[in-house]
mmCIF file of C-alpha atoms in Angstrom:
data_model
loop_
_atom_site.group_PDB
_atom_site.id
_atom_site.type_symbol
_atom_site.label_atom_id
_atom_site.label_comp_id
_atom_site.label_asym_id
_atom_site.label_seq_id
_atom_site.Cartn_x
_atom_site.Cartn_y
_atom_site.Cartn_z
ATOM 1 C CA UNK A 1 30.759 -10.514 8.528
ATOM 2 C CA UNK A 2 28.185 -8.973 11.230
ATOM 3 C CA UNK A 3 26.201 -7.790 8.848
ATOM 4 C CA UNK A 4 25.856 -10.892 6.480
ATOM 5 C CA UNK A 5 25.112 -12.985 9.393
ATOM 6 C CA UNK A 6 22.239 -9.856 10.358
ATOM 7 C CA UNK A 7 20.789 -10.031 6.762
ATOM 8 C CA UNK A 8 20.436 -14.199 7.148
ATOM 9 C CA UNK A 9 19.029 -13.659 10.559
ATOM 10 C CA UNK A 10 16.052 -11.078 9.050
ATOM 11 C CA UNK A 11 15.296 -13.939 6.349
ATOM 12 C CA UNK A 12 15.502 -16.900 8.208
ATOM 13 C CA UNK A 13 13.083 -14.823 10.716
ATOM 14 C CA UNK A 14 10.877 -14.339 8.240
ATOM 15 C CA UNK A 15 10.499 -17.780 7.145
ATOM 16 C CA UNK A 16 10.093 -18.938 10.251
ATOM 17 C CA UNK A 17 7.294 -16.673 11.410
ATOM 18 C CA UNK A 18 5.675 -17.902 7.668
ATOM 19 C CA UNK A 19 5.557 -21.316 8.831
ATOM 20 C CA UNK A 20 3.714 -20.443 11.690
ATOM 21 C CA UNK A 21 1.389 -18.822 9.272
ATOM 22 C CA UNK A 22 0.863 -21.844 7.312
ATOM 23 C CA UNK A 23 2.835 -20.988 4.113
ATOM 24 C CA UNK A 24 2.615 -19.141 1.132
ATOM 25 C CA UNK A 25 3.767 -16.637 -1.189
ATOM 26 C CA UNK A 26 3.871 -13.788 1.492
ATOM 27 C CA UNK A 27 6.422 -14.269 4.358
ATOM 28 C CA UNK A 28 6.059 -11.261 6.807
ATOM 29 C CA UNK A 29 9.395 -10.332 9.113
ATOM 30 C CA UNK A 30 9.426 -7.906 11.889
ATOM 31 C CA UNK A 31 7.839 -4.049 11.749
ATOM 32 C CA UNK A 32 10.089 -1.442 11.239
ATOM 33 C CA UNK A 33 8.678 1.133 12.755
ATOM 34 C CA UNK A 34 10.237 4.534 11.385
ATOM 35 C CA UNK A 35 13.512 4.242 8.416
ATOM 36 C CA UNK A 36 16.872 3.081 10.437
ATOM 37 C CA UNK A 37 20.264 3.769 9.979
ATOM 38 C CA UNK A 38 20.555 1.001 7.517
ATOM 39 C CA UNK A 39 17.668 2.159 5.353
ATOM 40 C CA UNK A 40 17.389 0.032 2.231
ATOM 41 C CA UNK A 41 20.845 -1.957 2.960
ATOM 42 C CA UNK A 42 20.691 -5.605 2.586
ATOM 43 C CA UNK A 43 16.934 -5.753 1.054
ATOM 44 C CA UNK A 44 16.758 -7.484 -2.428
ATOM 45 C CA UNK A 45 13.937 -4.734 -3.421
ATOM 46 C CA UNK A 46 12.622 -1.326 -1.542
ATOM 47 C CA UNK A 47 9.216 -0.287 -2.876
ATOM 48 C CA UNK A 48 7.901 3.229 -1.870
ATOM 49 C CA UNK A 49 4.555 3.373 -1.571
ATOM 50 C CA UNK A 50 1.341 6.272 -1.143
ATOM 51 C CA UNK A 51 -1.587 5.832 0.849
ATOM 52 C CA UNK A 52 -3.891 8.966 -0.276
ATOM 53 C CA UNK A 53 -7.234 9.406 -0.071
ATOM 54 C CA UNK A 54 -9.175 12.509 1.842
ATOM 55 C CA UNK A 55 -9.008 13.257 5.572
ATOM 56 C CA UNK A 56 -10.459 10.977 8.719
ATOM 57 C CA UNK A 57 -11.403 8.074 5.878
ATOM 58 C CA UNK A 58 -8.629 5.635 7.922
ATOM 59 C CA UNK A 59 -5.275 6.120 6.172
ATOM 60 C CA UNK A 60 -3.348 6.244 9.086
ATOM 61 C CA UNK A 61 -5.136 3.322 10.490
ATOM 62 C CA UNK A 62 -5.027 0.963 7.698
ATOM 63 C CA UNK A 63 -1.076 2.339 7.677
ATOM 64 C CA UNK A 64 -1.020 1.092 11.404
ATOM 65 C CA UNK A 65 -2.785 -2.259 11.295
ATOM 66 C CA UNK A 66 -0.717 -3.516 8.105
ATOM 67 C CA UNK A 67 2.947 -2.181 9.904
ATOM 68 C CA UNK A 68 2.014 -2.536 13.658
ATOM 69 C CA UNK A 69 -0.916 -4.652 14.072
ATOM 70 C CA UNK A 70 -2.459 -2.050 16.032
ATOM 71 C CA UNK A 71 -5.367 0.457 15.873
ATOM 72 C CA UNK A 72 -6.321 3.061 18.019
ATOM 73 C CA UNK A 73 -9.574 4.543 18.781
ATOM 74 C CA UNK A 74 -8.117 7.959 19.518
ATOM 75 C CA UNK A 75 -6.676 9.300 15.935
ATOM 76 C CA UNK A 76 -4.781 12.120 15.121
ATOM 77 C CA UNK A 77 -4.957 13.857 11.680
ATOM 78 C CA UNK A 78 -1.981 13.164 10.053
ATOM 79 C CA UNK A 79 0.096 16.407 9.342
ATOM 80 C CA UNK A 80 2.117 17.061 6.057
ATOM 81 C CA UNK A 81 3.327 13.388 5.621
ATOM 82 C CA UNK A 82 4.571 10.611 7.754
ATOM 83 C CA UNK A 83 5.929 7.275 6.717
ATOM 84 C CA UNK A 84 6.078 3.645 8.272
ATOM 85 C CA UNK A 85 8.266 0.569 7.169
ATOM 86 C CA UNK A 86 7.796 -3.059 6.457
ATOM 87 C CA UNK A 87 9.821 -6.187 5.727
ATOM 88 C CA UNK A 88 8.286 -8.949 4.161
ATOM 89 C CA UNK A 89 10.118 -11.979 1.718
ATOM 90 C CA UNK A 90 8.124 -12.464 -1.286
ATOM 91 C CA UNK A 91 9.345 -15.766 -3.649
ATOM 92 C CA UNK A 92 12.358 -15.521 -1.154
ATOM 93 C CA UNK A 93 13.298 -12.136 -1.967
ATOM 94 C CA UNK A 94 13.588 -9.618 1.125
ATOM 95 C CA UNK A 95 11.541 -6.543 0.019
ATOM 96 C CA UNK A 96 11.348 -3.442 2.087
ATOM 97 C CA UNK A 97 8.163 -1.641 1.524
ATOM 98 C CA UNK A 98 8.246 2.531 2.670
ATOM 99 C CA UNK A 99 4.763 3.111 2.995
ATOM 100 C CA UNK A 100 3.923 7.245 2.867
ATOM 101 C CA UNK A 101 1.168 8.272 4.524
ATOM 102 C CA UNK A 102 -0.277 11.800 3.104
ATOM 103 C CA UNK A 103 -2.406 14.481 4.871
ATOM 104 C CA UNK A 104 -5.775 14.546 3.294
ATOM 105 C CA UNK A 105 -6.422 18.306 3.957
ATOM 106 C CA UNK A 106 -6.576 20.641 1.111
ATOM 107 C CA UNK A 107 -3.652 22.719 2.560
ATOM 108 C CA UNK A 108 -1.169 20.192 2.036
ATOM 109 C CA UNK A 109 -2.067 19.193 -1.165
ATOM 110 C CA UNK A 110 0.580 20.857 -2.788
ATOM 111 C CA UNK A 111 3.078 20.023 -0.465
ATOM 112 C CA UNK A 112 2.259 15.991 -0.485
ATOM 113 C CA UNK A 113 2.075 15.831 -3.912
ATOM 114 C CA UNK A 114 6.340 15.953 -4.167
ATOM 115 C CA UNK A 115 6.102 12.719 -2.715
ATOM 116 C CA UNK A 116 4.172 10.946 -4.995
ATOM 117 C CA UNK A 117 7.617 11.020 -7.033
ATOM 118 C CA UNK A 118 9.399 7.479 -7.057
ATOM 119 C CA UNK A 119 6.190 5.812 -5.825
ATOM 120 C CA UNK A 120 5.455 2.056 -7.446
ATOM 121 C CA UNK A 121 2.132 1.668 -5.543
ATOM 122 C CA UNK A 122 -0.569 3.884 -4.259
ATOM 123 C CA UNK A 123 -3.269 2.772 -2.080
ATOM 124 C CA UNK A 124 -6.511 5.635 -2.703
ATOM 125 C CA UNK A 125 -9.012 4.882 0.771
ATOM 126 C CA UNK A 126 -12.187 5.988 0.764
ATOM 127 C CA UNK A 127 -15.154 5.920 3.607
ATOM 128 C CA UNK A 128 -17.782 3.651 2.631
ATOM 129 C CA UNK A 129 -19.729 6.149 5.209
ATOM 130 C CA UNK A 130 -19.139 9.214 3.490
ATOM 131 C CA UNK A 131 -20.070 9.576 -0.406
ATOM 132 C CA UNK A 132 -18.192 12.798 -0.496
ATOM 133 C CA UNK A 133 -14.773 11.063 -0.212
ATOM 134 C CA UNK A 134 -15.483 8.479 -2.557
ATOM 135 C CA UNK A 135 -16.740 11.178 -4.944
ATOM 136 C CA UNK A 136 -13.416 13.007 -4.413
ATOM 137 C CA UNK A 137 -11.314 9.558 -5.804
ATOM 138 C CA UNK A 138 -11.380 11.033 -9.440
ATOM 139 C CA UNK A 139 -9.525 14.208 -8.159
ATOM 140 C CA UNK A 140 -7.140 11.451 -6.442
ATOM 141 C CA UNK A 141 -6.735 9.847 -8.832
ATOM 142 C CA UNK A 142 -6.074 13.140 -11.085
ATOM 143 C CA UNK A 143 -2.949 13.903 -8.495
ATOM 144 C CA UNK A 144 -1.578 10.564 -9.078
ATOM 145 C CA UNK A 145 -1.398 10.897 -13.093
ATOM 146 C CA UNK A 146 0.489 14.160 -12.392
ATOM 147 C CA UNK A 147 3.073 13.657 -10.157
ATOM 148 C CA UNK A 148 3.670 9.887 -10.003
ATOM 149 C CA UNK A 149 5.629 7.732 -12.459
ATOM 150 C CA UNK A 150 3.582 6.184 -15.249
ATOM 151 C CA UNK A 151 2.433 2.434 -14.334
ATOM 152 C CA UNK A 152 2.306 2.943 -10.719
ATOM 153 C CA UNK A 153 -0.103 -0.038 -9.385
ATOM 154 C CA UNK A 154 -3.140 1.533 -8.074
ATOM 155 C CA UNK A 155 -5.720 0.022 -5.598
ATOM 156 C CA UNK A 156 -8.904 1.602 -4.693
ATOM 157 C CA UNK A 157 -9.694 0.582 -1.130
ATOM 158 C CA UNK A 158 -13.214 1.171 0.353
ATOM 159 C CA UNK A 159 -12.240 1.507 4.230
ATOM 160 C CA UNK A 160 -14.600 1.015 7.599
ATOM 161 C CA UNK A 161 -16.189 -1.912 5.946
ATOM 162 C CA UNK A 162 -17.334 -2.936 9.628
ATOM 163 C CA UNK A 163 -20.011 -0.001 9.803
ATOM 164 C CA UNK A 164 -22.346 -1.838 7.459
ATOM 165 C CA UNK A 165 -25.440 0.006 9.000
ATOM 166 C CA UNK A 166 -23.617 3.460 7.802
ATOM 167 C CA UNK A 167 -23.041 2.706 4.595
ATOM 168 C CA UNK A 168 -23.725 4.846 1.951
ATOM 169 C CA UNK A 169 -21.489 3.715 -1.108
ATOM 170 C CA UNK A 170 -22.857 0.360 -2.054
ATOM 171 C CA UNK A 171 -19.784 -2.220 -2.735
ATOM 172 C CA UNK A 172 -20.696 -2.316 -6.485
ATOM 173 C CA UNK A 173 -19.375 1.287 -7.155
ATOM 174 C CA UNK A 174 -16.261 1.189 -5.753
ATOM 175 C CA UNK A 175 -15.851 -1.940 -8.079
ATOM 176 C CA UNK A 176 -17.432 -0.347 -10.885
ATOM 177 C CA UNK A 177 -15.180 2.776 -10.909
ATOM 178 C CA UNK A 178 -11.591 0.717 -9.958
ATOM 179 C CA UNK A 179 -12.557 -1.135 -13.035
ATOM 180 C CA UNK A 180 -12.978 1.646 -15.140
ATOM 181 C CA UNK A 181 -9.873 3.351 -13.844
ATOM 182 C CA UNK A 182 -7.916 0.077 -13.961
ATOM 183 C CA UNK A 183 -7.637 0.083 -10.263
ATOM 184 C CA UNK A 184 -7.349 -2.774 -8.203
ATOM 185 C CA UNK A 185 -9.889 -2.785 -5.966
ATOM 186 C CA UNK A 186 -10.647 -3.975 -2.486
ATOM 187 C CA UNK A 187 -12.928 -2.983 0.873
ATOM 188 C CA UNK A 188 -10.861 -3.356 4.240
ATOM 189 C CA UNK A 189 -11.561 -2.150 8.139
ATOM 190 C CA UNK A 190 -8.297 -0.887 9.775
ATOM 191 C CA UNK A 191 -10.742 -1.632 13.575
ATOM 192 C CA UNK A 192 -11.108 -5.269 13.162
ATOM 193 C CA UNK A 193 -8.262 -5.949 9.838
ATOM 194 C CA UNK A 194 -10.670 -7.066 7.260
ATOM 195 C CA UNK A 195 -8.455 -7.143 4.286
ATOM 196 C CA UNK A 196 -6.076 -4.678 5.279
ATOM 197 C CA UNK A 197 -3.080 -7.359 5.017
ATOM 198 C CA UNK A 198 -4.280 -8.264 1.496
ATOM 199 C CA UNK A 199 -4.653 -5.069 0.006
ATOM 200 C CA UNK A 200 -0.923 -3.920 1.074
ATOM 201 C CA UNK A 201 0.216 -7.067 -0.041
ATOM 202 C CA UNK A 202 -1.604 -7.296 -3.002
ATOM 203 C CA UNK A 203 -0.144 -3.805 -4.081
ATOM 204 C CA UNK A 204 3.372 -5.159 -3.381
ATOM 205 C CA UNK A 205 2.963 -8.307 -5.223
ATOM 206 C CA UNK A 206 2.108 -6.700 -8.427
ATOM 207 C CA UNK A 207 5.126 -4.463 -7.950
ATOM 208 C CA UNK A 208 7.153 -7.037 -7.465
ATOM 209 C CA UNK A 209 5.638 -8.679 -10.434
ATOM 210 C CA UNK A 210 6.258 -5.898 -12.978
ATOM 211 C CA UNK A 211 10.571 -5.474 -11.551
ATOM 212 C CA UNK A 212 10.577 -9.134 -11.855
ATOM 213 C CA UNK A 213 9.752 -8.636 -15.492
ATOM 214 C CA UNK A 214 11.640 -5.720 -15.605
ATOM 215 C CA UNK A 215 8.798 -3.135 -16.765
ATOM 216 C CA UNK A 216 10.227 -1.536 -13.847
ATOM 217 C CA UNK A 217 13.832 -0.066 -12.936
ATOM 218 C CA UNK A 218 15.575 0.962 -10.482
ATOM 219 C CA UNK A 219 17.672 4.431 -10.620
ATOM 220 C CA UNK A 220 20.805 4.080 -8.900
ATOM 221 C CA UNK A 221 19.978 6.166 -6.303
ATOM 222 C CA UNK A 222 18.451 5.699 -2.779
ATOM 223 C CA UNK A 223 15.229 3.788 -2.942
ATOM 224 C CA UNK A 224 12.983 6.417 -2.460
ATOM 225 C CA UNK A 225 13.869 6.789 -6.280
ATOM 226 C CA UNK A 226 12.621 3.671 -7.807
ATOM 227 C CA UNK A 227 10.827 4.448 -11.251
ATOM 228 C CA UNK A 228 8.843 3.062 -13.509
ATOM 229 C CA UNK A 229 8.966 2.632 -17.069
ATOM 230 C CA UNK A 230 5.941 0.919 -17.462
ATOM 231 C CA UNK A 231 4.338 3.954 -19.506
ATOM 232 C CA UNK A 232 1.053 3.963 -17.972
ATOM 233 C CA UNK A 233 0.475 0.308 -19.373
ATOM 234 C CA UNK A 234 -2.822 -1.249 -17.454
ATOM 235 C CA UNK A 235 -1.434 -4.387 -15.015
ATOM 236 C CA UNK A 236 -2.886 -7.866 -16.107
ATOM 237 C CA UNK A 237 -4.154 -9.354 -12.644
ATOM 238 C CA UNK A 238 -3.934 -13.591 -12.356
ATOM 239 C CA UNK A 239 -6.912 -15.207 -12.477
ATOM 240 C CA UNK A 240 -7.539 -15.720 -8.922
ATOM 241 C CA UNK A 241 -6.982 -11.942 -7.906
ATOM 242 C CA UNK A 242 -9.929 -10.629 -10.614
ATOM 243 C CA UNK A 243 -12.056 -11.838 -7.586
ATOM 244 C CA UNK A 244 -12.708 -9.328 -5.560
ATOM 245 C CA UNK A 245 -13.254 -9.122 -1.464
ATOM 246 C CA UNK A 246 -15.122 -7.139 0.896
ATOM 247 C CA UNK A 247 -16.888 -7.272 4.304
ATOM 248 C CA UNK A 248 -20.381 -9.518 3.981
ATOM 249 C CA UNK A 249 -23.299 -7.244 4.189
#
């Protein structure tokens, strides 16, 4: 009985912290901080998710401002991999997202690349002030068609939109190659939160999308274990998502 009345208490927190929002298909709950004793219990849908990309381009950050709201000036380098957790009620379903966040040093390729297994989304950041971590994307990407599950929704995220006098990948690439690659595609700044709520979300709603549909299924297994079955099929976006945002110039 406790914990029925616990799960109604998370959703009817939710909904009420959406109204304050003003509506809409998103309805954001409380931060989780690190994975409880609970872990996946009570959630209609847990999502695991990657955030990839190569080091000091703002993974962590992004990672921060999306779970936490917060942002730091003083960053560490992440080591190995860390996770965060987030509740949110999409079309009135409680979904758990575990979002992974993965070293971006060459020595722990190998080692990150185990959890790529079981992901549904992947976020790939690059810094729109360095053209040698967008040019590294392809080999991203690369790791992602290796170890993840076929279908996993992608976006391509150009980070530290806010340093518009640095920049030295003009908006029109990043677009150029997440269309080639079938990417969803979006530029975001963790400092001030340009897009960094819409690009998580975005990722989840297309996830949530395809189990809806039931291109995806879930193992029966703890949620770390989702898969896909999706077969590397390219995601149809609505309409109004084709559009794409990014920090004015």
């Amino acid at each position: 009985m406790w914990k029925k009345k616990k799960d109604e208490g998370i959703k009817k927190e939710a909904e009420q912290d959406n109204e304050g929002r003003g509506g809409g298909l998103y309805r954001q709950s409380r931060e989780e901080g690190k994975e409880g004793k609970e872990g996946g219990k009570g959630m209609d849908y847990v999502f695991k998710m990657v955030v990839i990309g190569d080091s000091a381009v703002g993974k962590s950050q992004l990672l921060s401002r999306f779970s936490k709201n917060e942002f730091s000036m003083e960053s560490r380098a992440t080591v190995g991999v860390e996770f965060q957790t987030k509740t949110i009620l999409i079309d009135k379903k409680l979904v758990k997202a575990q979002i992974w966040d993965t070293a971006g040093q060459e020595r722990y390729r190998s080692i990150t690349s185990a959890y790529y297994r079981g992901a549904l989304g992947a976020i790939i950041v690059y810094d729109i002030t360095k053209l040698p971590s967008f040019e590294q994307v392809p080999r991203w990407l690369e790791d992602l068609r290796a170890y993840a599950d076929p279908g996993i929704v992608v976006m391509l995220a150009g980070n530290k939109c806010d340093l518009h006098e640095m920049r030295s990948v003009p908006t029109e690439m990043g677009r150029e190659l997440a269309e080639r690659e079938g990417m969803l595609f979006l530029e975001t700044s963790a400092l001030d939160a340009t897009n960094v709520e819409q690009a998580f979300l975005t990722v989840l709603e297309h996830i949530y999308r395809a189990v809806s549909r039931k291109s995806l299924v879930a193992d029966e297994q703890p949620p770390l274990v989702l898969k896909s079955s999706l077969k590397g099929a390219k995601l149809e976006l609505p309409e109004s998502q084709q559009r794409y945002s990014c920090c004015s110039e």
